[in-house]
Short mmCIF file of C-alpha atoms and ligand atoms in Angstrom, two decimals:
data_model
loop_
_atom_site.label_atom_id
_atom_site.label_comp_id
_atom_site.label_asym_id
_atom_site.label_seq_id
_atom_site.Cartn_x
_atom_site.Cartn_y
_atom_site.Cartn_z
CA UNK A 13 25.57 132.31 -8.63
CA UNK A 14 25.07 131.00 -5.09
CA UNK A 15 25.39 127.82 -3.05
CA UNK A 16 21.90 127.07 -1.73
CA UNK A 17 22.53 123.85 0.18
CA UNK A 18 25.26 121.42 1.13
CA UNK A 19 24.31 118.00 2.47
CA UNK A 20 26.42 115.22 3.95
CA UNK A 21 25.36 111.71 2.93
CA UNK A 22 26.68 108.73 4.88
CA UNK A 23 26.23 105.29 3.36
CA UNK A 24 27.63 101.80 3.87
CA UNK A 25 27.21 99.66 0.75
CA UNK A 26 29.70 97.12 2.14
CA UNK A 27 31.91 99.83 3.66
CA UNK A 28 31.37 103.39 4.92
CA UNK A 29 31.51 106.44 2.67
CA UNK A 30 30.93 110.12 3.49
CA UNK A 31 29.80 112.24 0.53
CA UNK A 32 29.12 115.97 0.26
CA UNK A 33 26.52 117.21 -2.22
CA UNK A 34 26.56 120.95 -2.93
CA UNK A 35 23.52 122.46 -4.67
CA UNK A 36 23.26 125.87 -6.36
CA UNK A 37 20.61 128.37 -7.37
CA UNK A 38 21.25 127.42 -11.01
CA UNK A 39 20.18 123.82 -10.55
CA UNK A 40 23.72 122.47 -11.02
CA UNK A 41 25.12 120.36 -8.20
CA UNK A 42 28.52 118.90 -7.37
CA UNK A 43 29.66 115.84 -5.43
CA UNK A 44 32.75 115.45 -3.21
CA UNK A 45 34.17 112.54 -1.16
CA UNK A 46 35.01 113.11 2.54
CA UNK A 47 35.62 109.53 3.68
CA UNK A 48 38.18 109.04 6.48
CA UNK A 49 38.48 105.32 7.11
CA UNK A 50 37.53 104.41 10.68
CA UNK A 51 37.00 108.06 11.72
CA UNK A 52 34.13 108.91 9.35
CA UNK A 53 31.87 110.68 11.82
CA UNK A 54 34.53 113.20 12.80
CA UNK A 55 34.46 114.54 9.24
CA UNK A 56 30.64 114.45 9.13
CA UNK A 57 30.55 116.74 12.19
CA UNK A 58 33.35 118.98 10.86
CA UNK A 59 31.36 119.47 7.66
CA UNK A 60 27.84 119.75 9.07
CA UNK A 61 28.62 121.77 12.16
CA UNK A 62 31.45 124.00 10.96
CA UNK A 63 31.76 124.13 7.16
CA UNK A 64 28.28 123.92 5.64
CA UNK A 65 26.91 127.01 7.48
CA UNK A 66 29.77 129.09 6.01
CA UNK A 67 29.18 127.85 2.46
CA UNK A 68 25.54 128.88 2.07
CA UNK A 69 25.33 131.98 -0.11
CA UNK A 70 28.94 131.76 -1.39
CA UNK A 71 29.64 131.86 -5.12
CA UNK A 72 30.60 128.26 -6.01
CA UNK A 73 32.72 129.44 -8.94
CA UNK A 74 35.34 130.85 -6.55
CA UNK A 75 36.80 127.49 -5.58
CA UNK A 76 40.29 128.89 -4.93
CA UNK A 77 39.00 131.56 -2.54
CA UNK A 78 36.73 129.06 -0.79
CA UNK A 79 39.71 126.71 -0.35
CA UNK A 80 41.73 129.53 1.27
CA UNK A 81 38.73 130.56 3.37
CA UNK A 82 38.36 127.05 4.78
CA UNK A 83 42.13 126.49 5.25
CA UNK A 84 43.27 129.87 6.59
CA UNK A 85 39.92 130.89 8.01
CA UNK A 86 39.73 127.99 10.47
CA UNK A 87 43.02 129.16 12.06
CA UNK A 88 43.71 125.46 12.88
CA UNK A 89 45.53 124.11 9.84
CA UNK A 90 46.17 120.69 8.29
CA UNK A 91 45.22 117.27 9.69
CA UNK A 92 43.21 114.42 8.16
CA UNK A 93 39.77 115.63 9.33
CA UNK A 94 40.17 119.25 8.20
CA UNK A 95 41.79 118.38 4.89
CA UNK A 96 39.20 115.74 3.98
CA UNK A 97 36.39 118.21 4.65
CA UNK A 98 38.15 120.81 2.48
CA UNK A 99 38.75 118.18 -0.22
CA UNK A 100 35.05 117.31 -0.35
CA UNK A 101 34.06 120.96 -0.83
CA UNK A 102 36.84 121.54 -3.38
CA UNK A 103 35.96 118.51 -5.52
CA UNK A 104 32.24 119.34 -5.46
CA UNK A 105 33.05 122.89 -6.65
CA UNK A 106 35.30 121.66 -9.49
CA UNK A 107 32.49 119.27 -10.45
CA UNK A 108 30.04 122.19 -10.58
CA UNK A 109 32.42 124.33 -12.63
CA UNK A 110 33.08 121.57 -15.16
CA UNK A 111 29.35 120.86 -15.47
CA UNK A 112 28.67 124.58 -16.05
CA UNK A 113 31.37 124.60 -18.74
CA UNK A 114 29.90 121.45 -20.27
CA UNK A 115 33.34 119.81 -20.14
CA UNK A 116 34.93 116.76 -18.54
CA UNK A 117 37.03 117.92 -15.59
CA UNK A 118 40.41 117.12 -17.15
CA UNK A 119 39.73 119.80 -19.78
CA UNK A 120 39.59 122.47 -17.08
CA UNK A 121 42.91 121.30 -15.65
CA UNK A 122 44.75 121.65 -18.95
CA UNK A 123 43.43 118.91 -21.17
CA UNK A 124 44.58 115.43 -22.03
CA UNK A 125 48.22 114.40 -21.53
CA UNK A 126 47.64 110.68 -22.20
CA UNK A 127 45.06 108.26 -23.58
CA UNK A 128 44.57 106.25 -20.39
CA UNK A 129 45.86 105.75 -16.89
CA UNK A 130 48.04 102.76 -15.98
CA UNK A 131 46.77 101.18 -12.77
CA UNK A 132 48.05 98.55 -10.37
CA UNK A 133 45.95 95.93 -8.64
CA UNK A 134 46.49 94.10 -5.33
CA UNK A 135 47.61 90.47 -5.44
CA UNK A 136 47.56 88.85 -2.01
CA UNK A 137 48.30 85.36 -0.73
CA UNK A 138 48.79 83.51 2.54
CA UNK A 139 52.26 82.43 1.38
CA UNK A 140 54.61 82.76 -1.61
CA UNK A 141 52.89 80.07 -3.70
CA UNK A 142 49.45 81.64 -3.23
CA UNK A 143 50.73 85.13 -4.01
CA UNK A 144 52.47 83.91 -7.17
CA UNK A 145 49.12 82.46 -8.32
CA UNK A 146 47.32 85.69 -7.43
CA UNK A 147 49.81 87.73 -9.49
CA UNK A 148 49.22 85.31 -12.40
CA UNK A 149 45.48 85.97 -12.18
CA UNK A 150 46.10 89.73 -12.49
CA UNK A 151 48.41 89.17 -15.46
CA UNK A 152 45.63 87.11 -17.10
CA UNK A 153 43.23 90.04 -16.56
CA UNK A 154 45.59 92.26 -18.54
CA UNK A 155 47.18 94.22 -15.71
CA UNK A 156 50.56 95.77 -16.52
CA UNK A 157 51.39 96.52 -12.87
CA UNK A 158 50.66 94.46 -9.76
CA UNK A 159 51.29 95.01 -6.06
CA UNK A 160 52.31 91.73 -4.40
CA UNK A 161 51.84 91.08 -0.65
CA UNK A 162 52.40 87.75 1.02
CA UNK A 163 51.62 86.28 4.40
CA UNK A 164 54.78 85.56 6.38
CA UNK A 165 55.08 82.15 8.10
CA UNK A 166 54.76 82.61 11.86
CA UNK A 167 53.17 86.09 11.56
CA UNK A 168 49.41 86.45 12.17
CA UNK A 169 47.75 88.24 9.19
CA UNK A 170 50.72 90.20 7.81
CA UNK A 171 49.68 93.44 6.06
CA UNK A 172 47.79 93.15 2.79
CA UNK A 173 46.72 89.54 3.14
CA UNK A 174 42.98 89.51 2.67
CA UNK A 175 40.36 86.90 2.21
CA UNK A 176 39.10 87.85 -1.23
CA UNK A 177 40.88 87.60 -4.56
CA UNK A 178 39.77 90.65 -6.56
CA UNK A 179 38.00 92.45 -3.74
CA UNK A 180 38.89 92.63 -0.05
CA UNK A 181 38.20 95.09 2.71
CA UNK A 182 40.90 95.91 5.29
CA UNK A 183 38.50 97.73 7.68
CA UNK A 184 36.90 94.46 8.70
CA UNK A 185 35.55 94.65 12.27
CA UNK A 186 33.37 96.72 14.63
CA UNK A 187 36.47 97.07 16.84
CA UNK A 188 40.05 96.85 15.52
CA UNK A 189 41.09 93.22 15.00
CA UNK A 190 44.52 92.13 16.19
CA UNK A 191 47.30 91.21 13.74
CA UNK A 192 50.95 90.39 14.35
CA UNK A 193 54.27 91.55 13.01
CA UNK A 194 57.89 90.31 12.97
CA UNK A 195 60.36 92.36 10.94
CA UNK A 196 63.10 89.71 10.96
CA UNK A 197 60.77 87.08 9.49
CA UNK A 198 59.42 89.51 6.88
CA UNK A 199 62.92 90.60 5.84
CA UNK A 200 63.86 86.97 5.23
CA UNK A 201 60.67 86.05 3.38
CA UNK A 202 59.58 89.00 1.21
CA UNK A 203 62.63 89.01 -1.15
CA UNK A 204 61.99 85.31 -1.83
CA UNK A 205 58.50 86.23 -3.09
CA UNK A 206 59.92 88.61 -5.68
CA UNK A 207 62.63 86.14 -6.69
CA UNK A 208 59.89 83.59 -7.40
CA UNK A 209 57.71 86.13 -9.21
CA UNK A 210 60.50 87.14 -11.59
CA UNK A 211 61.48 83.48 -12.10
CA UNK A 212 57.85 82.61 -12.96
CA UNK A 213 56.69 85.61 -15.00
CA UNK A 214 59.89 87.34 -16.15
CA UNK A 215 60.50 91.08 -16.10
CA UNK A 216 57.75 92.41 -18.41
CA UNK A 217 55.33 93.45 -15.68
CA UNK A 218 55.72 96.16 -13.08
CA UNK A 219 55.82 94.78 -9.54
CA UNK A 220 55.17 96.86 -6.42
CA UNK A 221 55.31 96.19 -2.68
CA UNK A 222 53.90 98.03 0.36
CA UNK A 223 55.92 97.98 3.60
CA UNK A 224 53.02 99.71 5.42
CA UNK A 225 55.28 101.69 7.75
CA UNK A 226 56.66 98.52 9.37
CA UNK A 227 60.46 98.86 9.03
CA UNK A 228 63.04 101.09 10.71
CA UNK A 229 65.14 103.19 8.29
CA UNK A 230 68.02 100.69 8.46
CA UNK A 231 65.72 97.69 7.97
CA UNK A 232 64.04 99.54 5.11
CA UNK A 233 67.44 100.05 3.48
CA UNK A 234 68.15 96.31 3.86
CA UNK A 235 64.81 95.44 2.23
CA UNK A 236 65.33 97.88 -0.64
CA UNK A 237 68.79 96.45 -1.28
CA UNK A 238 67.57 92.85 -1.14
CA UNK A 239 64.85 93.67 -3.69
CA UNK A 240 67.15 95.40 -6.20
CA UNK A 241 67.69 92.31 -8.41
CA UNK A 242 63.91 92.08 -8.97
CA UNK A 243 63.58 95.62 -10.31
CA UNK A 244 60.48 96.84 -8.49
CA UNK A 245 58.37 99.72 -9.80
CA UNK A 246 58.28 100.94 -6.21
CA UNK A 247 58.63 100.05 -2.56
CA UNK A 248 55.94 101.92 -0.65
CA UNK A 249 55.73 103.34 2.88
CA UNK A 250 58.74 101.34 3.90
CA UNK A 251 59.19 103.42 7.07
CA UNK A 252 56.93 106.03 8.73
CA UNK A 253 57.41 109.44 7.14
CA UNK A 254 56.73 111.81 10.02
CA UNK A 255 60.50 112.17 10.12
CA UNK A 256 61.22 113.01 6.49
CA UNK A 257 65.00 112.97 7.19
CA UNK A 258 64.83 109.20 7.78
CA UNK A 259 64.60 108.66 4.05
CA UNK A 260 68.14 109.99 3.56
CA UNK A 261 69.50 106.87 5.17
CA UNK A 262 67.38 104.56 3.00
CA UNK A 263 68.28 106.47 -0.14
CA UNK A 264 72.02 106.17 0.53
CA UNK A 265 71.77 102.39 0.51
CA UNK A 266 69.36 101.38 -2.23
CA UNK A 267 68.29 102.22 -5.77
CA UNK A 268 64.88 100.55 -5.35
CA UNK A 269 62.40 103.37 -6.15
CA UNK A 270 60.51 104.69 -3.13
CA UNK A 271 56.87 105.80 -2.87
CA UNK A 272 55.32 107.63 0.08
CA UNK A 273 52.33 109.80 0.91
CA UNK A 274 48.95 108.04 1.16
CA UNK A 275 48.50 109.48 4.65
CA UNK A 276 49.85 112.95 3.78
CA UNK A 277 47.40 115.87 4.16
CA UNK A 278 49.35 118.79 2.71
CA UNK A 279 52.39 119.82 0.72
CA UNK A 280 54.18 120.34 4.04
CA UNK A 281 54.22 116.59 4.70
CA UNK A 282 56.01 116.04 1.41
CA UNK A 283 58.14 119.16 1.01
CA UNK A 284 61.48 117.88 2.36
CA UNK A 285 61.08 114.46 0.76
CA UNK A 286 60.51 116.13 -2.59
CA UNK A 287 63.10 118.89 -2.39
CA UNK A 288 65.82 116.49 -1.24
CA UNK A 289 64.82 113.95 -3.91
CA UNK A 290 64.33 111.26 -1.28
CA UNK A 291 61.37 109.64 -3.05
CA UNK A 292 60.42 108.73 -6.61
CA UNK A 293 56.62 108.71 -6.35
CA UNK A 294 54.24 110.83 -4.31
CA UNK A 295 51.11 108.95 -3.17
CA UNK A 296 49.05 111.89 -1.91
CA UNK A 297 45.55 111.85 -3.30
CA UNK A 298 42.50 114.02 -3.90
CA UNK A 299 40.51 113.17 -0.75
CA UNK A 300 43.55 112.96 1.53
CA UNK A 301 45.33 116.14 0.52
CA UNK A 302 42.75 118.91 0.30
CA UNK A 303 41.21 118.21 -3.11
CA UNK A 304 42.34 119.04 -6.62
CA UNK A 305 43.33 122.59 -5.73
CA UNK A 306 46.00 121.43 -3.29
CA UNK A 307 47.06 118.15 -4.94
CA UNK A 308 47.92 120.13 -8.06
CA UNK A 309 50.41 122.17 -6.04
CA UNK A 310 52.05 119.02 -4.65
CA UNK A 311 52.32 117.52 -8.15
CA UNK A 312 53.83 120.72 -9.54
CA UNK A 313 56.47 120.83 -6.79
CA UNK A 314 57.23 117.15 -7.40
CA UNK A 315 57.61 117.71 -11.14
CA UNK A 316 60.56 120.06 -10.54
CA UNK A 317 62.45 117.05 -9.17
CA UNK A 318 61.24 114.42 -11.68
CA UNK A 319 59.08 112.83 -8.98
CA UNK A 320 55.93 111.30 -10.41
CA UNK A 321 52.44 110.80 -9.02
CA UNK A 322 50.99 107.52 -7.76
CA UNK A 323 47.66 108.40 -6.19
CA UNK A 324 46.32 106.27 -3.37
CA UNK A 325 43.30 104.29 -4.60
CA UNK A 326 42.23 101.85 -1.89
CA UNK A 327 38.56 100.92 -1.31
CA UNK A 328 38.18 103.52 1.46
CA UNK A 329 38.46 106.20 -1.23
CA UNK A 330 35.00 106.35 -2.78
CA UNK A 331 34.28 106.18 -6.52
CA UNK A 332 34.00 109.99 -6.33
CA UNK A 333 37.70 110.18 -5.45
CA UNK A 334 38.57 107.54 -8.04
CA UNK A 335 36.68 109.38 -10.79
CA UNK A 336 38.26 112.72 -9.86
CA UNK A 337 41.73 111.15 -9.61
CA UNK A 338 41.35 109.75 -13.13
CA UNK A 339 40.72 113.26 -14.51
CA UNK A 340 43.76 114.48 -12.55
CA UNK A 341 45.84 111.53 -13.82
CA UNK A 342 44.73 112.13 -17.42
CA UNK A 343 46.03 115.68 -17.20
CA UNK A 344 48.99 115.72 -14.77
CA UNK A 345 52.26 115.92 -16.77
CA UNK A 346 54.31 113.95 -14.21
CA UNK A 347 51.92 111.01 -13.92
CA UNK A 348 53.40 107.73 -12.69
CA UNK A 349 50.68 105.20 -11.89
CA UNK A 350 47.25 104.98 -10.20
CA UNK A 351 46.34 102.45 -7.49
CA UNK A 352 43.09 100.61 -8.25
CA UNK A 353 41.42 98.47 -5.60
CA UNK A 354 38.02 97.54 -6.95
CA UNK A 355 34.82 98.52 -5.16
CA UNK A 356 31.99 96.04 -4.68
CA UNK A 357 29.03 95.94 -7.08
CA UNK A 358 26.90 97.46 -4.25
CA UNK A 359 29.25 100.45 -3.98
CA UNK A 360 29.39 100.91 -7.76
CA UNK A 361 25.57 100.95 -7.85
CA UNK A 362 25.35 103.67 -5.17
CA UNK A 363 27.92 105.77 -7.07
CA UNK A 364 27.07 105.54 -10.80
CA UNK A 365 30.19 106.53 -12.78
CA UNK A 366 31.53 106.65 -16.30
CA UNK A 367 35.15 105.50 -15.81
CA UNK A 368 36.06 102.08 -17.19
CA UNK A 369 38.83 99.48 -16.97
CA UNK A 370 40.41 97.94 -20.04
CA UNK A 371 43.58 95.80 -20.13
CA UNK A 372 45.43 97.30 -17.18
CA UNK A 373 44.29 100.86 -17.83
CA UNK A 374 41.49 103.04 -16.46
CA UNK A 375 39.83 105.64 -18.63
CA UNK A 376 37.84 108.61 -17.36
CA UNK A 377 34.63 109.42 -19.20
CA UNK A 378 33.69 112.46 -21.27
CA UNK A 379 30.59 113.53 -19.32
CA UNK A 380 30.69 117.10 -17.94
CA UNK A 381 32.15 117.20 -14.41
CA UNK A 382 34.09 114.37 -12.75
CA UNK A 383 31.57 111.83 -13.99
CA UNK A 384 30.50 110.32 -10.64
CA UNK A 385 27.06 110.72 -9.07
CA UNK A 386 25.32 109.38 -5.97
CA UNK A 387 22.00 107.52 -5.99
CA UNK A 388 20.60 108.94 -2.76
CA UNK A 389 17.64 106.56 -2.53
CA UNK A 390 19.91 103.55 -2.81
CA UNK A 391 22.48 105.11 -0.44
CA UNK A 392 19.75 105.48 2.22
CA UNK A 393 19.29 101.70 2.22
CA UNK A 394 22.78 101.18 3.66
CA UNK A 395 23.08 102.81 7.12
CA UNK A 396 26.47 103.54 8.75
CA UNK A 397 28.19 100.55 10.36
CA UNK A 398 31.24 101.07 12.60
CA UNK A 399 34.28 99.41 10.97
CA UNK A 400 37.92 99.75 11.89
CA UNK A 401 41.27 98.92 10.37
CA UNK A 402 43.22 96.26 12.28
CA UNK A 403 46.04 97.05 14.69
CA UNK A 404 49.40 95.23 14.81
CA UNK A 405 51.39 94.03 17.82
CA UNK A 406 54.78 92.32 18.06
CA UNK A 407 55.02 88.84 19.60
CA UNK A 408 55.75 90.33 23.07
CA UNK A 409 52.65 92.54 22.88
CA UNK A 410 54.35 95.79 21.83
CA UNK A 411 52.07 98.01 19.77
CA UNK A 412 53.39 98.38 16.20
CA UNK A 413 52.43 100.22 13.03
CA UNK A 414 49.61 98.61 11.10
O1 KDG B 521 46.29 101.01 -0.56
C1 KDG B 521 47.29 101.03 0.14
O2 KDG B 521 48.44 101.15 -0.29
C2 KDG B 521 47.13 100.94 1.57
O3 KDG B 521 48.11 100.93 2.26
C3 KDG B 521 45.71 100.86 2.06
C4 KDG B 521 45.52 101.46 3.40
O4 KDG B 521 45.90 100.53 4.35
C5 KDG B 521 44.08 101.87 3.60
O5 KDG B 521 43.72 102.75 2.57
C6 KDG B 521 43.91 102.55 4.94
O6 KDG B 521 42.63 103.12 5.06
MG1 MG B 522 49.81 101.73 1.11
#
């Protein structure tokens, strides 16, 4: 069996997606996601100029060897561009293998470990009152877990505050828009949101919060401690994780569960956090961390330390990643939760899929493969449009983490 072609498809049905379609001499094809929010074209070039020529003629069944070939063979390892390109190839090959076997992908991984996948949605508001209402709307839709983000008085567009209710898009401008940040104000305000949420809705639902890399380790510890009475499911990305040691300090001061890893590319980004039990949930995902082949290794390492998965699932991850993640989540023994930011109807139409939402859970389908396709004719109607995530600056102009 041979790979006969591999094509990169760029489309923008409301936001940009990069998709790899691998075709074979047996008529079976596979689809992989290679989207890197705001840096899409770098991955397009990496794939078209440097990966696709190597793939032609290879046996698509040898996904492990092809993974090693692309990782070791490049000499230059890791990084978001490389690992997204590898992820796209890897997922397309798993898709092909599952289609050849006539099985849904989760069967190839080890079968079903659960009936469905608990997801969390994003509730946003300009202030506490608005966010409390937004959380109520998610509860009414049947969600069991909700991430709550609020605007902070005196801070321009604090992280997570969007314009839409069910759908919003953070990468919102042709050049990065400017937002503000003030840690002191956020530290005073955010705990009040969770106090109000528990007062209003009780303790039956899981609540989550994303710090989006904004706090120093000491400030993060203060926030975690202040949130303890409200029993969060997790506090995410509360400080940047390049320095994995920083989490020791946070851990010593709070029992609020910690989640990290949506920007991780490989097991090496997570290794110390996992082995020192400094986190509770690992957020690495299929497209970000080298595909199923590599994410499986991260999840297995995490399982030794009772750390559970919580795959990133924002709108910049295409339905191909979402569909594949749901097969992974259905199998992975140490599953925790799956993020679910809904795509627009335009995006869903370009990527026909068989996963479905029902009362706070997502269910993968039973079609052979990962169950997500691309309608190329429709995709061609939405040309690439530059779109960037915002940047954040402090009041005095200092560049901060968005
Ligand atoms: O979904 C999340 O938790 C995020 O933090 C979303 C990210 O900002 C987004 O995916 C960046 O591309
Ligand atoms: Mg996040």
